């Protein structure tokens, strides 16, 4: 058992990102006065090649995580379309300046 300064200085790693079917997206982001990025709208190409747009994004939680040492900002989000709520996660890869989307099961 080690104790002392620096023993817990390492960033916790979540291991491999276990989400499947991550889809690259374009993301419109609003920055707060403190510099926090808040996704407001995304666009992506669906399986049929159509460009889809999702607006009115409600960010439920956001965390900075490390997957296999790669820093990723994970946003758990929801939106309402045609009276139904859809849950999804957005991942921001800061090193690549890239956003990816993962729909929660059932959507």
PDB file of N, CA and C in Angstrom:
ATOM      1  N   UNK A   1       0.853  -1.170   0.000  1.00  0.00           N
ATOM      2  CA  UNK A   1       0.000   0.000   0.000  1.00  0.00           C
ATOM      3  C   UNK A   1       0.893   1.225   0.000  1.00  0.00           C
ATOM      4  N   UNK A   2       0.708   2.097  -0.976  1.00  0.00           N
ATOM      5  CA  UNK A   2       1.523   3.302  -1.037  1.00  0.00           C
ATOM      6  C   UNK A   2       0.690   4.508  -0.634  1.00  0.00           C
ATOM      7  N   UNK A   3       1.340   5.388   0.068  1.00  0.00           N
ATOM      8  CA  UNK A   3       0.672   6.610   0.512  1.00  0.00           C
ATOM      9  C   UNK A   3       1.599   7.776   0.225  1.00  0.00           C
ATOM     10  N   UNK A   4       1.025   8.935   0.046  1.00  0.00           N
ATOM     11  CA  UNK A   4       1.856  10.108  -0.138  1.00  0.00           C
ATOM     12  C   UNK A   4       1.443  10.930  -1.326  1.00  0.00           C
ATOM     13  N   UNK A   5       2.196  11.978  -1.538  1.00  0.00           N
ATOM     14  CA  UNK A   5       1.903  12.906  -2.622  1.00  0.00           C
ATOM     15  C   UNK A   5       2.172  12.233  -3.960  1.00  0.00           C
ATOM     16  N   UNK A   6       1.234  12.337  -4.865  1.00  0.00           N
ATOM     17  CA  UNK A   6       1.411  11.814  -6.217  1.00  0.00           C
ATOM     18  C   UNK A   6       0.962  10.389  -6.421  1.00  0.00           C
ATOM     19  N   UNK A   7       0.515   9.703  -5.372  1.00  0.00           N
ATOM     20  CA  UNK A   7       0.111   8.309  -5.561  1.00  0.00           C
ATOM     21  C   UNK A   7      -1.171   8.201  -6.365  1.00  0.00           C
ATOM     22  N   UNK A   8      -2.029   9.202  -6.306  1.00  0.00           N
ATOM     23  CA  UNK A   8      -3.274   9.190  -7.074  1.00  0.00           C
ATOM     24  C   UNK A   8      -3.258  10.245  -8.172  1.00  0.00           C
ATOM     25  N   UNK A   9      -2.086  10.604  -8.653  1.00  0.00           N
ATOM     26  CA  UNK A   9      -1.962  11.669  -9.644  1.00  0.00           C
ATOM     27  C   UNK A   9      -2.293  11.196 -11.051  1.00  0.00           C
ATOM     28  N   UNK A  10      -2.280   9.898 -11.287  1.00  0.00           N
ATOM     29  CA  UNK A  10      -2.596   9.398 -12.621  1.00  0.00           C
ATOM     30  C   UNK A  10      -4.076   9.548 -12.911  1.00  0.00           C
ATOM     31  N   UNK A  11      -4.389   9.840 -14.158  1.00  0.00           N
ATOM     32  CA  UNK A  11      -5.777   9.979 -14.564  1.00  0.00           C
ATOM     33  C   UNK A  11      -6.391   8.585 -14.707  1.00  0.00           C
ATOM     34  N   UNK A  12      -7.605   8.368 -14.182  1.00  0.00           N
ATOM     35  CA  UNK A  12      -8.226   7.052 -14.342  1.00  0.00           C
ATOM     36  C   UNK A  12      -8.534   6.775 -15.809  1.00  0.00           C
ATOM     37  N   UNK A  13      -8.317   5.544 -16.223  1.00  0.00           N
ATOM     38  CA  UNK A  13      -8.546   5.168 -17.611  1.00  0.00           C
ATOM     39  C   UNK A  13      -9.722   4.209 -17.663  1.00  0.00           C
ATOM     40  N   UNK A  14     -10.657   4.477 -18.586  1.00  0.00           N
ATOM     41  CA  UNK A  14     -11.865   3.672 -18.727  1.00  0.00           C
ATOM     42  C   UNK A  14     -11.623   2.402 -19.542  1.00  0.00           C
ATOM     43  N   UNK A  15     -10.420   2.251 -20.089  1.00  0.00           N
ATOM     44  CA  UNK A  15     -10.146   1.111 -20.960  1.00  0.00           C
ATOM     45  C   UNK A  15     -10.615   1.417 -22.367  1.00  0.00           C
ATOM     46  N   UNK A  16     -11.016   0.393 -23.084  1.00  0.00           N
ATOM     47  CA  UNK A  16     -11.476   0.557 -24.465  1.00  0.00           C
ATOM     48  C   UNK A  16     -12.907   1.087 -24.487  1.00  0.00           C
ATOM     49  N   UNK A  17     -13.184   2.043 -25.384  1.00  0.00           N
ATOM     50  CA  UNK A  17     -14.540   2.561 -25.569  1.00  0.00           C
ATOM     51  C   UNK A  17     -15.384   1.441 -26.155  1.00  0.00           C
ATOM     52  N   UNK A  18     -16.395   1.003 -25.420  1.00  0.00           N
ATOM     53  CA  UNK A  18     -17.164  -0.179 -25.804  1.00  0.00           C
ATOM     54  C   UNK A  18     -18.377   0.110 -26.679  1.00  0.00           C
ATOM     55  N   UNK A  19     -18.567   1.347 -27.038  1.00  0.00           N
ATOM     56  CA  UNK A  19     -19.690   1.711 -27.900  1.00  0.00           C
ATOM     57  C   UNK A  19     -19.444   1.211 -29.319  1.00  0.00           C
ATOM     58  N   UNK A  20     -20.479   0.682 -29.934  1.00  0.00           N
ATOM     59  CA  UNK A  20     -20.386   0.247 -31.323  1.00  0.00           C
ATOM     60  C   UNK A  20     -21.100   1.254 -32.211  1.00  0.00           C
ATOM     61  N   UNK A  21     -20.808   1.193 -33.484  1.00  0.00           N
ATOM     62  CA  UNK A  21     -21.472   2.041 -34.479  1.00  0.00           C
ATOM     63  C   UNK A  21     -21.332   3.528 -34.181  1.00  0.00           C
ATOM     64  N   UNK A  22     -20.139   3.956 -33.818  1.00  0.00           N
ATOM     65  CA  UNK A  22     -19.909   5.393 -33.654  1.00  0.00           C
ATOM     66  C   UNK A  22     -19.971   6.049 -35.030  1.00  0.00           C
ATOM     67  N   UNK A  23     -20.707   7.126 -35.110  1.00  0.00           N
ATOM     68  CA  UNK A  23     -20.920   7.833 -36.369  1.00  0.00           C
ATOM     69  C   UNK A  23     -20.289   9.215 -36.284  1.00  0.00           C
ATOM     70  N   UNK A  24     -19.481   9.559 -37.271  1.00  0.00           N
ATOM     71  CA  UNK A  24     -18.882  10.900 -37.301  1.00  0.00           C
ATOM     72  C   UNK A  24     -19.976  11.926 -37.565  1.00  0.00           C
ATOM     73  N   UNK A  25     -19.892  13.056 -36.864  1.00  0.00           N
ATOM     74  CA  UNK A  25     -20.904  14.103 -37.012  1.00  0.00           C
ATOM     75  C   UNK A  25     -20.239  15.471 -37.096  1.00  0.00           C
ATOM     76  N   UNK A  26     -20.971  16.402 -37.688  1.00  0.00           N
ATOM     77  CA  UNK A  26     -20.619  17.816 -37.597  1.00  0.00           C
ATOM     78  C   UNK A  26     -21.400  18.350 -36.408  1.00  0.00           C
ATOM     79  N   UNK A  27     -20.760  19.164 -35.590  1.00  0.00           N
ATOM     80  CA  UNK A  27     -21.411  19.606 -34.363  1.00  0.00           C
ATOM     81  C   UNK A  27     -21.304  21.118 -34.221  1.00  0.00           C
ATOM     82  N   UNK A  28     -22.460  21.770 -34.020  1.00  0.00           N
ATOM     83  CA  UNK A  28     -22.502  23.192 -33.703  1.00  0.00           C
ATOM     84  C   UNK A  28     -22.410  23.335 -32.192  1.00  0.00           C
ATOM     85  N   UNK A  29     -21.417  24.072 -31.723  1.00  0.00           N
ATOM     86  CA  UNK A  29     -21.130  24.152 -30.290  1.00  0.00           C
ATOM     87  C   UNK A  29     -21.215  25.597 -29.812  1.00  0.00           C
ATOM     88  N   UNK A  30     -21.747  25.765 -28.631  1.00  0.00           N
ATOM     89  CA  UNK A  30     -21.774  27.065 -27.957  1.00  0.00           C
ATOM     90  C   UNK A  30     -20.819  26.966 -26.784  1.00  0.00           C
ATOM     91  N   UNK A  31     -19.990  27.986 -26.582  1.00  0.00           N
ATOM     92  CA  UNK A  31     -19.055  27.996 -25.472  1.00  0.00           C
ATOM     93  C   UNK A  31     -19.565  28.919 -24.379  1.00  0.00           C
ATOM     94  N   UNK A  32     -19.548  28.434 -23.150  1.00  0.00           N
ATOM     95  CA  UNK A  32     -19.955  29.254 -22.014  1.00  0.00           C
ATOM     96  C   UNK A  32     -18.874  30.291 -21.719  1.00  0.00           C
ATOM     97  N   UNK A  33     -19.154  31.197 -20.805  1.00  0.00           N
ATOM     98  CA  UNK A  33     -18.176  32.225 -20.447  1.00  0.00           C
ATOM     99  C   UNK A  33     -16.935  31.627 -19.790  1.00  0.00           C
ATOM    100  N   UNK A  34     -17.048  30.410 -19.286  1.00  0.00           N
ATOM    101  CA  UNK A  34     -15.894  29.749 -18.669  1.00  0.00           C
ATOM    102  C   UNK A  34     -15.161  28.834 -19.645  1.00  0.00           C
ATOM    103  N   UNK A  35     -15.616  28.798 -20.899  1.00  0.00           N
ATOM    104  CA  UNK A  35     -14.935  28.004 -21.912  1.00  0.00           C
ATOM    105  C   UNK A  35     -15.437  26.585 -22.062  1.00  0.00           C
ATOM    106  N   UNK A  36     -16.519  26.240 -21.406  1.00  0.00           N
ATOM    107  CA  UNK A  36     -17.087  24.900 -21.521  1.00  0.00           C
ATOM    108  C   UNK A  36     -17.856  24.770 -22.833  1.00  0.00           C
ATOM    109  N   UNK A  37     -17.553  23.722 -23.601  1.00  0.00           N
ATOM    110  CA  UNK A  37     -18.245  23.482 -24.874  1.00  0.00           C
ATOM    111  C   UNK A  37     -19.583  22.794 -24.608  1.00  0.00           C
ATOM    112  N   UNK A  38     -20.658  23.342 -25.195  1.00  0.00           N
ATOM    113  CA  UNK A  38     -21.989  22.761 -25.058  1.00  0.00           C
ATOM    114  C   UNK A  38     -22.563  22.511 -26.457  1.00  0.00           C
ATOM    115  N   UNK A  39     -22.715  21.241 -26.859  1.00  0.00           N
ATOM    116  CA  UNK A  39     -23.283  20.939 -28.180  1.00  0.00           C
ATOM    117  C   UNK A  39     -24.710  21.446 -28.281  1.00  0.00           C
ATOM    118  N   UNK A  40     -25.029  22.084 -29.400  1.00  0.00           N
ATOM    119  CA  UNK A  40     -26.372  22.620 -29.622  1.00  0.00           C
ATOM    120  C   UNK A  40     -27.073  21.984 -30.816  1.00  0.00           C
ATOM    121  N   UNK A  41     -26.299  21.480 -31.787  1.00  0.00           N
ATOM    122  CA  UNK A  41     -26.884  20.901 -32.989  1.00  0.00           C
ATOM    123  C   UNK A  41     -25.863  19.985 -33.640  1.00  0.00           C
ATOM    124  N   UNK A  42     -26.340  18.881 -34.222  1.00  0.00           N
ATOM    125  CA  UNK A  42     -25.449  17.987 -34.963  1.00  0.00           C
ATOM    126  C   UNK A  42     -26.057  17.663 -36.316  1.00  0.00           C
ATOM    127  N   UNK A  43     -25.190  17.327 -37.264  1.00  0.00           N
ATOM    128  CA  UNK A  43     -25.606  16.832 -38.571  1.00  0.00           C
ATOM    129  C   UNK A  43     -24.776  15.600 -38.875  1.00  0.00           C
ATOM    130  N   UNK A  44     -25.441  14.599 -39.463  1.00  0.00           N
ATOM    131  CA  UNK A  44     -24.761  13.360 -39.809  1.00  0.00           C
ATOM    132  C   UNK A  44     -25.421  12.720 -41.017  1.00  0.00           C
ATOM    133  N   UNK A  45     -24.708  11.805 -41.643  1.00  0.00           N
ATOM    134  CA  UNK A  45     -25.253  11.066 -42.786  1.00  0.00           C
ATOM    135  C   UNK A  45     -25.789   9.736 -42.272  1.00  0.00           C
ATOM    136  N   UNK A  46     -27.073   9.453 -42.567  1.00  0.00           N
ATOM    137  CA  UNK A  46     -27.664   8.194 -42.108  1.00  0.00           C
ATOM    138  C   UNK A  46     -27.296   7.039 -43.044  1.00  0.00           C
ATOM    139  N   UNK A  47     -27.809   5.859 -42.752  1.00  0.00           N
ATOM    140  CA  UNK A  47     -27.467   4.658 -43.519  1.00  0.00           C
ATOM    141  C   UNK A  47     -27.918   4.723 -44.973  1.00  0.00           C
ATOM    142  N   UNK A  48     -28.933   5.561 -45.267  1.00  0.00           N
ATOM    143  CA  UNK A  48     -29.424   5.710 -46.638  1.00  0.00           C
ATOM    144  C   UNK A  48     -28.734   6.848 -47.385  1.00  0.00           C
ATOM    145  N   UNK A  49     -27.783   7.505 -46.731  1.00  0.00           N
ATOM    146  CA  UNK A  49     -27.060   8.598 -47.377  1.00  0.00           C
ATOM    147  C   UNK A  49     -27.710   9.961 -47.217  1.00  0.00           C
ATOM    148  N   UNK A  50     -28.785  10.031 -46.444  1.00  0.00           N
ATOM    149  CA  UNK A  50     -29.472  11.306 -46.201  1.00  0.00           C
ATOM    150  C   UNK A  50     -28.757  12.066 -45.076  1.00  0.00           C
ATOM    151  N   UNK A  51     -28.674  13.394 -45.220  1.00  0.00           N
ATOM    152  CA  UNK A  51     -28.107  14.227 -44.169  1.00  0.00           C
ATOM    153  C   UNK A  51     -29.215  14.530 -43.164  1.00  0.00           C
ATOM    154  N   UNK A  52     -28.984  14.146 -41.927  1.00  0.00           N
ATOM    155  CA  UNK A  52     -29.958  14.358 -40.848  1.00  0.00           C
ATOM    156  C   UNK A  52     -29.435  15.439 -39.911  1.00  0.00           C
ATOM    157  N   UNK A  53     -30.360  16.185 -39.360  1.00  0.00           N
ATOM    158  CA  UNK A  53     -30.010  17.262 -38.441  1.00  0.00           C
ATOM    159  C   UNK A  53     -30.743  17.042 -37.123  1.00  0.00           C
ATOM    160  N   UNK A  54     -30.034  17.202 -36.019  1.00  0.00           N
ATOM    161  CA  UNK A  54     -30.626  17.091 -34.688  1.00  0.00           C
ATOM    162  C   UNK A  54     -30.356  18.392 -33.965  1.00  0.00           C
ATOM    163  N   UNK A  55     -31.421  19.086 -33.611  1.00  0.00           N
ATOM    164  CA  UNK A  55     -31.300  20.346 -32.877  1.00  0.00           C
ATOM    165  C   UNK A  55     -31.914  20.222 -31.501  1.00  0.00           C
ATOM    166  N   UNK A  56     -31.933  21.309 -30.781  1.00  0.00           N
ATOM    167  CA  UNK A  56     -32.512  21.337 -29.438  1.00  0.00           C
ATOM    168  C   UNK A  56     -31.935  20.219 -28.556  1.00  0.00           C
ATOM    169  N   UNK A  57     -30.617  20.140 -28.537  1.00  0.00           N
ATOM    170  CA  UNK A  57     -29.934  19.124 -27.741  1.00  0.00           C
ATOM    171  C   UNK A  57     -29.919  19.554 -26.279  1.00  0.00           C
ATOM    172  N   UNK A  58     -30.327  18.646 -25.413  1.00  0.00           N
ATOM    173  CA  UNK A  58     -30.260  18.876 -23.972  1.00  0.00           C
ATOM    174  C   UNK A  58     -29.120  18.015 -23.426  1.00  0.00           C
ATOM    175  N   UNK A  59     -28.077  18.652 -22.916  1.00  0.00           N
ATOM    176  CA  UNK A  59     -26.944  17.923 -22.329  1.00  0.00           C
ATOM    177  C   UNK A  59     -27.314  17.566 -20.895  1.00  0.00           C
ATOM    178  N   UNK A  60     -27.384  16.263 -20.625  1.00  0.00           N
ATOM    179  CA  UNK A  60     -27.727  15.799 -19.282  1.00  0.00           C
ATOM    180  C   UNK A  60     -26.499  15.726 -18.382  1.00  0.00           C
ATOM    181  N   UNK A  61     -25.400  15.188 -18.919  1.00  0.00           N
ATOM    182  CA  UNK A  61     -24.140  15.124 -18.171  1.00  0.00           C
ATOM    183  C   UNK A  61     -22.979  15.297 -19.144  1.00  0.00           C
ATOM    184  N   UNK A  62     -21.850  15.704 -18.599  1.00  0.00           N
ATOM    185  CA  UNK A  62     -20.632  15.762 -19.402  1.00  0.00           C
ATOM    186  C   UNK A  62     -19.468  15.408 -18.507  1.00  0.00           C
ATOM    187  N   UNK A  63     -18.529  14.642 -19.065  1.00  0.00           N
ATOM    188  CA  UNK A  63     -17.355  14.213 -18.317  1.00  0.00           C
ATOM    189  C   UNK A  63     -16.168  14.130 -19.253  1.00  0.00           C
ATOM    190  N   UNK A  64     -15.001  14.411 -18.715  1.00  0.00           N
ATOM    191  CA  UNK A  64     -13.774  14.167 -19.468  1.00  0.00           C
ATOM    192  C   UNK A  64     -13.256  12.808 -19.018  1.00  0.00           C
ATOM    193  N   UNK A  65     -13.120  11.902 -19.970  1.00  0.00           N
ATOM    194  CA  UNK A  65     -12.669  10.548 -19.672  1.00  0.00           C
ATOM    195  C   UNK A  65     -11.451  10.215 -20.517  1.00  0.00           C
ATOM    196  N   UNK A  66     -10.795   9.158 -20.123  1.00  0.00           N
ATOM    197  CA  UNK A  66      -9.649   8.654 -20.870  1.00  0.00           C
ATOM    198  C   UNK A  66      -9.955   7.221 -21.265  1.00  0.00           C
ATOM    199  N   UNK A  67      -9.964   6.964 -22.580  1.00  0.00           N
ATOM    200  CA  UNK A  67     -10.151   5.621 -23.106  1.00  0.00           C
ATOM    201  C   UNK A  67      -8.837   5.207 -23.745  1.00  0.00           C
ATOM    202  N   UNK A  68      -8.179   4.207 -23.145  1.00  0.00           N
ATOM    203  CA  UNK A  68      -6.860   3.746 -23.597  1.00  0.00           C
ATOM    204  C   UNK A  68      -5.884   4.920 -23.693  1.00  0.00           C
ATOM    205  N   UNK A  69      -5.972   5.833 -22.747  1.00  0.00           N
ATOM    206  CA  UNK A  69      -5.065   6.972 -22.690  1.00  0.00           C
ATOM    207  C   UNK A  69      -5.456   8.154 -23.548  1.00  0.00           C
ATOM    208  N   UNK A  70      -6.526   8.028 -24.334  1.00  0.00           N
ATOM    209  CA  UNK A  70      -6.962   9.112 -25.220  1.00  0.00           C
ATOM    210  C   UNK A  70      -8.001   9.965 -24.491  1.00  0.00           C
ATOM    211  N   UNK A  71      -7.769  11.279 -24.359  1.00  0.00           N
ATOM    212  CA  UNK A  71      -8.755  12.126 -23.686  1.00  0.00           C
ATOM    213  C   UNK A  71      -9.981  12.351 -24.570  1.00  0.00           C
ATOM    214  N   UNK A  72     -11.144  12.069 -24.014  1.00  0.00           N
ATOM    215  CA  UNK A  72     -12.407  12.208 -24.745  1.00  0.00           C
ATOM    216  C   UNK A  72     -13.414  12.887 -23.821  1.00  0.00           C
ATOM    217  N   UNK A  73     -14.114  13.890 -24.350  1.00  0.00           N
ATOM    218  CA  UNK A  73     -15.198  14.530 -23.616  1.00  0.00           C
ATOM    219  C   UNK A  73     -16.482  13.777 -23.983  1.00  0.00           C
ATOM    220  N   UNK A  74     -17.134  13.215 -22.976  1.00  0.00           N
ATOM    221  CA  UNK A  74     -18.352  12.431 -23.214  1.00  0.00           C
ATOM    222  C   UNK A  74     -19.565  13.213 -22.733  1.00  0.00           C
ATOM    223  N   UNK A  75     -20.517  13.411 -23.633  1.00  0.00           N
ATOM    224  CA  UNK A  75     -21.757  14.130 -23.336  1.00  0.00           C
ATOM    225  C   UNK A  75     -22.924  13.156 -23.450  1.00  0.00           C
ATOM    226  N   UNK A  76     -23.697  13.020 -22.390  1.00  0.00           N
ATOM    227  CA  UNK A  76     -24.947  12.241 -22.453  1.00  0.00           C
ATOM    228  C   UNK A  76     -26.049  13.244 -22.736  1.00  0.00           C
ATOM    229  N   UNK A  77     -26.774  13.009 -23.825  1.00  0.00           N
ATOM    230  CA  UNK A  77     -27.716  14.007 -24.339  1.00  0.00           C
ATOM    231  C   UNK A  77     -29.077  13.402 -24.631  1.00  0.00           C
ATOM    232  N   UNK A  78     -30.035  14.300 -24.836  1.00  0.00           N
ATOM    233  CA  UNK A  78     -31.363  13.901 -25.298  1.00  0.00           C
ATOM    234  C   UNK A  78     -31.899  14.986 -26.213  1.00  0.00           C
ATOM    235  N   UNK A  79     -32.864  14.589 -27.030  1.00  0.00           N
ATOM    236  CA  UNK A  79     -33.590  15.527 -27.875  1.00  0.00           C
ATOM    237  C   UNK A  79     -35.001  14.976 -28.056  1.00  0.00           C
ATOM    238  N   UNK A  80     -35.920  15.840 -28.415  1.00  0.00           N
ATOM    239  CA  UNK A  80     -37.298  15.417 -28.658  1.00  0.00           C
ATOM    240  C   UNK A  80     -37.628  15.706 -30.110  1.00  0.00           C
ATOM    241  N   UNK A  81     -38.147  14.683 -30.806  1.00  0.00           N
ATOM    242  CA  UNK A  81     -38.570  14.829 -32.201  1.00  0.00           C
ATOM    243  C   UNK A  81     -39.895  14.108 -32.370  1.00  0.00           C
ATOM    244  N   UNK A  82     -40.862  14.798 -32.920  1.00  0.00           N
ATOM    245  CA  UNK A  82     -42.196  14.261 -33.173  1.00  0.00           C
ATOM    246  C   UNK A  82     -42.787  13.628 -31.913  1.00  0.00           C
ATOM    247  N   UNK A  83     -42.600  14.319 -30.783  1.00  0.00           N
ATOM    248  CA  UNK A  83     -43.186  13.895 -29.524  1.00  0.00           C
ATOM    249  C   UNK A  83     -42.472  12.749 -28.824  1.00  0.00           C
ATOM    250  N   UNK A  84     -41.333  12.314 -29.335  1.00  0.00           N
ATOM    251  CA  UNK A  84     -40.600  11.218 -28.711  1.00  0.00           C
ATOM    252  C   UNK A  84     -39.206  11.673 -28.306  1.00  0.00           C
ATOM    253  N   UNK A  85     -38.775  11.230 -27.111  1.00  0.00           N
ATOM    254  CA  UNK A  85     -37.438  11.577 -26.634  1.00  0.00           C
ATOM    255  C   UNK A  85     -36.427  10.541 -27.122  1.00  0.00           C
ATOM    256  N   UNK A  86     -35.295  11.036 -27.604  1.00  0.00           N
ATOM    257  CA  UNK A  86     -34.206  10.181 -28.070  1.00  0.00           C
ATOM    258  C   UNK A  86     -32.976  10.455 -27.216  1.00  0.00           C
ATOM    259  N   UNK A  87     -32.328   9.393 -26.767  1.00  0.00           N
ATOM    260  CA  UNK A  87     -31.128   9.504 -25.959  1.00  0.00           C
ATOM    261  C   UNK A  87     -29.911   9.130 -26.797  1.00  0.00           C
ATOM    262  N   UNK A  88     -28.832   9.877 -26.601  1.00  0.00           N
ATOM    263  CA  UNK A  88     -27.609   9.586 -27.344  1.00  0.00           C
ATOM    264  C   UNK A  88     -26.412  10.127 -26.591  1.00  0.00           C
ATOM    265  N   UNK A  89     -25.241   9.718 -27.031  1.00  0.00           N
ATOM    266  CA  UNK A  89     -23.998  10.226 -26.463  1.00  0.00           C
ATOM    267  C   UNK A  89     -23.178  10.860 -27.572  1.00  0.00           C
ATOM    268  N   UNK A  90     -22.556  11.960 -27.234  1.00  0.00           N
ATOM    269  CA  UNK A  90     -21.616  12.610 -28.138  1.00  0.00           C
ATOM    270  C   UNK A  90     -20.234  12.502 -27.509  1.00  0.00           C
ATOM    271  N   UNK A  91     -19.265  12.185 -28.354  1.00  0.00           N
ATOM    272  CA  UNK A  91     -17.878  12.072 -27.903  1.00  0.00           C
ATOM    273  C   UNK A  91     -17.046  13.087 -28.677  1.00  0.00           C
ATOM    274  N   UNK A  92     -16.319  13.908 -27.938  1.00  0.00           N
ATOM    275  CA  UNK A  92     -15.430  14.879 -28.574  1.00  0.00           C
ATOM    276  C   UNK A  92     -13.994  14.431 -28.356  1.00  0.00           C
ATOM    277  N   UNK A  93     -13.319  14.140 -29.467  1.00  0.00           N
ATOM    278  CA  UNK A  93     -11.917  13.755 -29.451  1.00  0.00           C
ATOM    279  C   UNK A  93     -11.094  15.022 -29.648  1.00  0.00           C
ATOM    280  N   UNK A  94     -10.606  15.587 -28.549  1.00  0.00           N
ATOM    281  CA  UNK A  94      -9.921  16.878 -28.601  1.00  0.00           C
ATOM    282  C   UNK A  94      -8.645  16.822 -29.432  1.00  0.00           C
ATOM    283  N   UNK A  95      -7.904  15.725 -29.354  1.00  0.00           N
ATOM    284  CA  UNK A  95      -6.644  15.628 -30.101  1.00  0.00           C
ATOM    285  C   UNK A  95      -6.871  15.617 -31.610  1.00  0.00           C
ATOM    286  N   UNK A  96      -8.016  15.086 -32.036  1.00  0.00           N
ATOM    287  CA  UNK A  96      -8.349  15.007 -33.460  1.00  0.00           C
ATOM    288  C   UNK A  96      -9.326  16.097 -33.869  1.00  0.00           C
ATOM    289  N   UNK A  97      -9.866  16.848 -32.889  1.00  0.00           N
ATOM    290  CA  UNK A  97     -10.882  17.862 -33.149  1.00  0.00           C
ATOM    291  C   UNK A  97     -12.061  17.254 -33.918  1.00  0.00           C
ATOM    292  N   UNK A  98     -12.579  16.139 -33.386  1.00  0.00           N
ATOM    293  CA  UNK A  98     -13.618  15.378 -34.078  1.00  0.00           C
ATOM    294  C   UNK A  98     -14.715  14.969 -33.101  1.00  0.00           C
ATOM    295  N   UNK A  99     -15.958  15.021 -33.611  1.00  0.00           N
ATOM    296  CA  UNK A  99     -17.132  14.606 -32.831  1.00  0.00           C
ATOM    297  C   UNK A  99     -17.660  13.288 -33.367  1.00  0.00           C
ATOM    298  N   UNK A 100     -18.145  12.423 -32.453  1.00  0.00           N
ATOM    299  CA  UNK A 100     -18.766  11.161 -32.850  1.00  0.00           C
ATOM    300  C   UNK A 100     -20.042  10.969 -32.026  1.00  0.00           C
ATOM    301  N   UNK A 101     -20.987  10.245 -32.635  1.00  0.00           N
ATOM    302  CA  UNK A 101     -22.316  10.044 -32.067  1.00  0.00           C
ATOM    303  C   UNK A 101     -22.566   8.562 -31.837  1.00  0.00           C
ATOM    304  N   UNK A 102     -23.246   8.245 -30.731  1.00  0.00           N
ATOM    305  CA  UNK A 102     -23.697   6.889 -30.450  1.00  0.00           C
ATOM    306  C   UNK A 102     -25.116   6.972 -29.910  1.00  0.00           C
ATOM    307  N   UNK A 103     -26.064   6.394 -30.624  1.00  0.00           N
ATOM    308  CA  UNK A 103     -27.459   6.372 -30.158  1.00  0.00           C
ATOM    309  C   UNK A 103     -27.594   5.349 -29.045  1.00  0.00           C
ATOM    310  N   UNK A 104     -28.419   5.653 -28.055  1.00  0.00           N
ATOM    311  CA  UNK A 104     -28.719   4.675 -27.013  1.00  0.00           C
ATOM    312  C   UNK A 104     -29.593   3.595 -27.632  1.00  0.00           C
ATOM    313  N   UNK A 105     -29.548   2.403 -27.085  1.00  0.00           N
ATOM    314  CA  UNK A 105     -30.329   1.301 -27.665  1.00  0.00           C
ATOM    315  C   UNK A 105     -31.809   1.628 -27.699  1.00  0.00           C
ATOM    316  N   UNK A 106     -32.422   1.128 -28.741  1.00  0.00           N
ATOM    317  CA  UNK A 106     -33.846   1.364 -28.924  1.00  0.00           C
ATOM    318  C   UNK A 106     -34.152   2.527 -29.850  1.00  0.00           C
ATOM    319  N   UNK A 107     -33.117   3.248 -30.322  1.00  0.00           N
ATOM    320  CA  UNK A 107     -33.364   4.382 -31.223  1.00  0.00           C
ATOM    321  C   UNK A 107     -32.730   4.127 -32.562  1.00  0.00           C
TER     322      UNK A 107
END
